[in-house]
CSV table of C-alpha atoms in Angstrom, one decimal:
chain,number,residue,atom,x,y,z
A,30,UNK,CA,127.1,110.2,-150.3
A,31,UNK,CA,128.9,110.9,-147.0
A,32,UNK,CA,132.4,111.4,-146.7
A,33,UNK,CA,134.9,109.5,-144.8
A,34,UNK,CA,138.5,109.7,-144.9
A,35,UNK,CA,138.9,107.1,-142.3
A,36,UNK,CA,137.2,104.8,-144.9
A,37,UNK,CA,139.0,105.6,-147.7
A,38,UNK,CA,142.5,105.5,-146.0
A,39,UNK,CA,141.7,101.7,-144.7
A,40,UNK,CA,140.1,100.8,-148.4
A,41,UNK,CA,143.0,102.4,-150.2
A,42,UNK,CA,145.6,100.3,-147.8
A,43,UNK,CA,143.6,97.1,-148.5
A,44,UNK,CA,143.7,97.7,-152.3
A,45,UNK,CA,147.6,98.4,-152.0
A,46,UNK,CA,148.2,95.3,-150.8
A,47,UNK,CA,146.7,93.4,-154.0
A,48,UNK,CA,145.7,90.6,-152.3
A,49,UNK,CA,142.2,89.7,-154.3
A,50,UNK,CA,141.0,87.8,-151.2
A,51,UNK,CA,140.7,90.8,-149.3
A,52,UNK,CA,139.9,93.3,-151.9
A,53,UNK,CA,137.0,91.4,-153.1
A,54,UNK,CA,136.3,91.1,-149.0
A,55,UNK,CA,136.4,94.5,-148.6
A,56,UNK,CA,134.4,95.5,-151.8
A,57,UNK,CA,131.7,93.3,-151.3
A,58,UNK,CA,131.6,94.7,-147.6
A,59,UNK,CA,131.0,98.3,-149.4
A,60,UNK,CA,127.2,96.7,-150.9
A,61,UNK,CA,126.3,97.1,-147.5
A,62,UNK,CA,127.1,100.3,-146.8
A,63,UNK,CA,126.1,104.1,-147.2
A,64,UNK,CA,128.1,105.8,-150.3
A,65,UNK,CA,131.1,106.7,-149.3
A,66,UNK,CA,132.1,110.2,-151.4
A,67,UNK,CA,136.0,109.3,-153.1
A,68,UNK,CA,135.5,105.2,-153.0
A,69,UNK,CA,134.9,105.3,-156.8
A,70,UNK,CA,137.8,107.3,-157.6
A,71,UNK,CA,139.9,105.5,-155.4
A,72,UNK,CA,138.6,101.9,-157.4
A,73,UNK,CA,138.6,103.3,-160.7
A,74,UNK,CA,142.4,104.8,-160.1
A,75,UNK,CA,143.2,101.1,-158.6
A,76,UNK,CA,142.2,99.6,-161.9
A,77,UNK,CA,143.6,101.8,-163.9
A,78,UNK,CA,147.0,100.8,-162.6
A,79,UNK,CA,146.6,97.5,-161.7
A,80,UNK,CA,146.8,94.3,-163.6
A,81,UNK,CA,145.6,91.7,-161.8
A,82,UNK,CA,142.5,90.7,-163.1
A,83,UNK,CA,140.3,89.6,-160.7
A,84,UNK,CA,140.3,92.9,-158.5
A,85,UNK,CA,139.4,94.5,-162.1
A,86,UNK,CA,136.7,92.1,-162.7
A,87,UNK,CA,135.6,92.6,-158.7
A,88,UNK,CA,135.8,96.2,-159.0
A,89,UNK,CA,133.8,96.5,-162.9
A,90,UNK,CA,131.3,94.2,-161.0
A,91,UNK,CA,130.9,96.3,-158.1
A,92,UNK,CA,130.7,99.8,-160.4
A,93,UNK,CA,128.3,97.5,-162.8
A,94,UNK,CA,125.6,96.5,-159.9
A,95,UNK,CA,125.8,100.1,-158.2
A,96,UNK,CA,122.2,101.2,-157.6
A,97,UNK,CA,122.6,104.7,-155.6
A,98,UNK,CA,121.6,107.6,-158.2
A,99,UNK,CA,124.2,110.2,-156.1
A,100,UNK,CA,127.3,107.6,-157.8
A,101,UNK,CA,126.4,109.2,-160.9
A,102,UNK,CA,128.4,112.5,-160.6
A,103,UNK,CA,131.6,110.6,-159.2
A,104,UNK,CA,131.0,108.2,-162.2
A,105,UNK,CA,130.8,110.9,-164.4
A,106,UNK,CA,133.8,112.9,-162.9
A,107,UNK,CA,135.9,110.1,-163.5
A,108,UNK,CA,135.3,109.1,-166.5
A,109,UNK,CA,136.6,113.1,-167.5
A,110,UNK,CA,139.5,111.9,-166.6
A,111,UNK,CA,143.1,111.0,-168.3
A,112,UNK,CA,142.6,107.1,-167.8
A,113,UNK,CA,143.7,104.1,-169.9
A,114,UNK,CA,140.8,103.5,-172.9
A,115,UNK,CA,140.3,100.3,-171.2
A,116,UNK,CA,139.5,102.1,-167.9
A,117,UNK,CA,137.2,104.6,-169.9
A,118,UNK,CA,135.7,102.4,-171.6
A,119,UNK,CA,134.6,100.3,-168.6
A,120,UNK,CA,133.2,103.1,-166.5
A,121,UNK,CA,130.9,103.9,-169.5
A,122,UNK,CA,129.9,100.5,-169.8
A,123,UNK,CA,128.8,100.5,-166.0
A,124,UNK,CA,126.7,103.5,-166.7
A,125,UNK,CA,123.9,101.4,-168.7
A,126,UNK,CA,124.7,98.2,-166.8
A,127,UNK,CA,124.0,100.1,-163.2
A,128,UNK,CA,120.2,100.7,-165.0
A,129,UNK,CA,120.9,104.4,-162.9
A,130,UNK,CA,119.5,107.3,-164.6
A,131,UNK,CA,122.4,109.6,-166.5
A,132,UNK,CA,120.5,111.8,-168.9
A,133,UNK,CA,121.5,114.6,-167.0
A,134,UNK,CA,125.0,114.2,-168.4
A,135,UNK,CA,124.3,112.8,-171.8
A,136,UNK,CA,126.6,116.1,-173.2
A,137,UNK,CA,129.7,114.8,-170.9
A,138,UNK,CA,128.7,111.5,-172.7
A,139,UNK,CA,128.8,112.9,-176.2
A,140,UNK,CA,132.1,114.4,-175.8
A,141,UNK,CA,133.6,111.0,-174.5
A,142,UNK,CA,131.7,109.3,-177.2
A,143,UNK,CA,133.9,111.9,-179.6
A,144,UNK,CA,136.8,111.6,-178.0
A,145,UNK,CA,136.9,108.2,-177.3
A,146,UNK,CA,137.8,105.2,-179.7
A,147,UNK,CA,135.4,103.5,-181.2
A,148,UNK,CA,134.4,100.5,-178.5
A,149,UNK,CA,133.7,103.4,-176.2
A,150,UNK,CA,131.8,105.3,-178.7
A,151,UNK,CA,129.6,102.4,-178.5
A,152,UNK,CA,129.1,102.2,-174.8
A,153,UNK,CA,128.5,106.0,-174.8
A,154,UNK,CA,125.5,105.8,-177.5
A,155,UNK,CA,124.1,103.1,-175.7
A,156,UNK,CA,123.9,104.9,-172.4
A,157,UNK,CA,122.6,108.0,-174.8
A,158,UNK,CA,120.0,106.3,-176.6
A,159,UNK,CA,119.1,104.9,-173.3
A,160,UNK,CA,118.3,107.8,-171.8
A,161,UNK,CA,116.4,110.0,-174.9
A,162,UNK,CA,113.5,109.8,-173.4
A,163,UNK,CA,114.4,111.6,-170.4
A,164,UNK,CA,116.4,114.5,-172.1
A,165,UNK,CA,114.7,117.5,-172.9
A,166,UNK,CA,114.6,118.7,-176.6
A,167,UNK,CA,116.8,121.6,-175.8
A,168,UNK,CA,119.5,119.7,-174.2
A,169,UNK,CA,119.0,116.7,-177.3
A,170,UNK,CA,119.5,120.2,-179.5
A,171,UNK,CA,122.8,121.0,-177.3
A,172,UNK,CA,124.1,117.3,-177.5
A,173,UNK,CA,123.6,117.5,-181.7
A,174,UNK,CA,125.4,120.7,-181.9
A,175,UNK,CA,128.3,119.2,-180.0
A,176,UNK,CA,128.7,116.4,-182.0
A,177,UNK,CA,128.1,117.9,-185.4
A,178,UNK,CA,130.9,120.7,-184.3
A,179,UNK,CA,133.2,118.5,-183.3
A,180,UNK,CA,132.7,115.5,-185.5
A,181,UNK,CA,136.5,114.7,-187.0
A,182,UNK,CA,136.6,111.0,-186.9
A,183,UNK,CA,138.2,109.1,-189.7
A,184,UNK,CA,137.1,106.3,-188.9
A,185,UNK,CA,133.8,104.6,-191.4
A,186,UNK,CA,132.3,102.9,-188.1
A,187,UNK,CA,132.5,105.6,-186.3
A,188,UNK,CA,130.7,108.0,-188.4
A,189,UNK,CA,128.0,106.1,-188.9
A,190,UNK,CA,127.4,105.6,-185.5
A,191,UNK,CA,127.4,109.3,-185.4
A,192,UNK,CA,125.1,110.0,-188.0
A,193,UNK,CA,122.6,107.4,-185.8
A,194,UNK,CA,123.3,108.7,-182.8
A,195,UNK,CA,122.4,112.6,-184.4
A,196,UNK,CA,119.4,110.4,-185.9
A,197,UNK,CA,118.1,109.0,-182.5
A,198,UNK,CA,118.8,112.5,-181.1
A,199,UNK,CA,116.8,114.7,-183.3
């Protein structure tokens, strides 16, 4: 990814202005482009906030079809963050709809699987179990202990989809 300030000041005006015509315009223009370091957490903040919701269907889309592999760390580092469950939730989804390769952060994905309600518990497992084959035993050993140590849900669904996940893990 290279980084561009200039790029992200003229994106971050564009997406100010809410005007989906030339969101979408300018998103669509970013397919064609080199990675620009900051775009994704200047989108993800953008539809966080926002409620208009054809940017946010523009901007799931674009996250959704994103086929660069160096995305995945932004990705990642967003999802970390203190968004809306909604937001959460739909970063997480992108990470098994991209098809990109994230089993180098299935722990980060465990703890959001913990932490998170129970819609992106599911997206979490499914970007997990997705990538099982790639993770090494050790780091499926690390993912179980994390889960088993900090399994406290209350919720019935949710625990069995613990138990499978600590199933498809072992």
């Amino acid at each position: 990814m290279i980084r561009s300030e200039k790029k992200l000041k003229e994106l971050n005006l564009i997406v100010s202005e809410e005007n989906s015509v030339k969101v979408t315009e300018a998103i669509e223009s970013l397919r064609d482009e080199e990675p620009h370091e900051g775009v994704i957490g200047l989108l993800i903040s953008f539809y966080d906030r926002s409620d208009n919701s054809s940017i946010r269907r523009v901007i799931k889309e674009f996250l959704n079809d994103m086929k660069d592999s160096s995305a995945c760390k932004e990705v990642i580092a967003e999802i970390k963050k203190d968004w809306k469950a909604d937001t959460i939730n739909m970063l997480v989804s992108s990470c098994w709809q991209s098809g990109l390769d994230y089993s180098d952060y299935s722990a980060d994905l465990a703890k959001v699987f913990l932490a998170g309600d129970y819609l992106t518990a599911i997206e979490c497992f499914t970007v997990i179990e997705e990538s099982v084959q790639k993770i090494s035993r050790e780091k499926k050993d690390e993912i179980i202990k994390i889960i088993r140590e900090d399994s406290h849900s209350g919720h019935v669904e949710k625990t069995v989809l613990t138990l499978e996940l600590i199933s498809i893990l072992s």
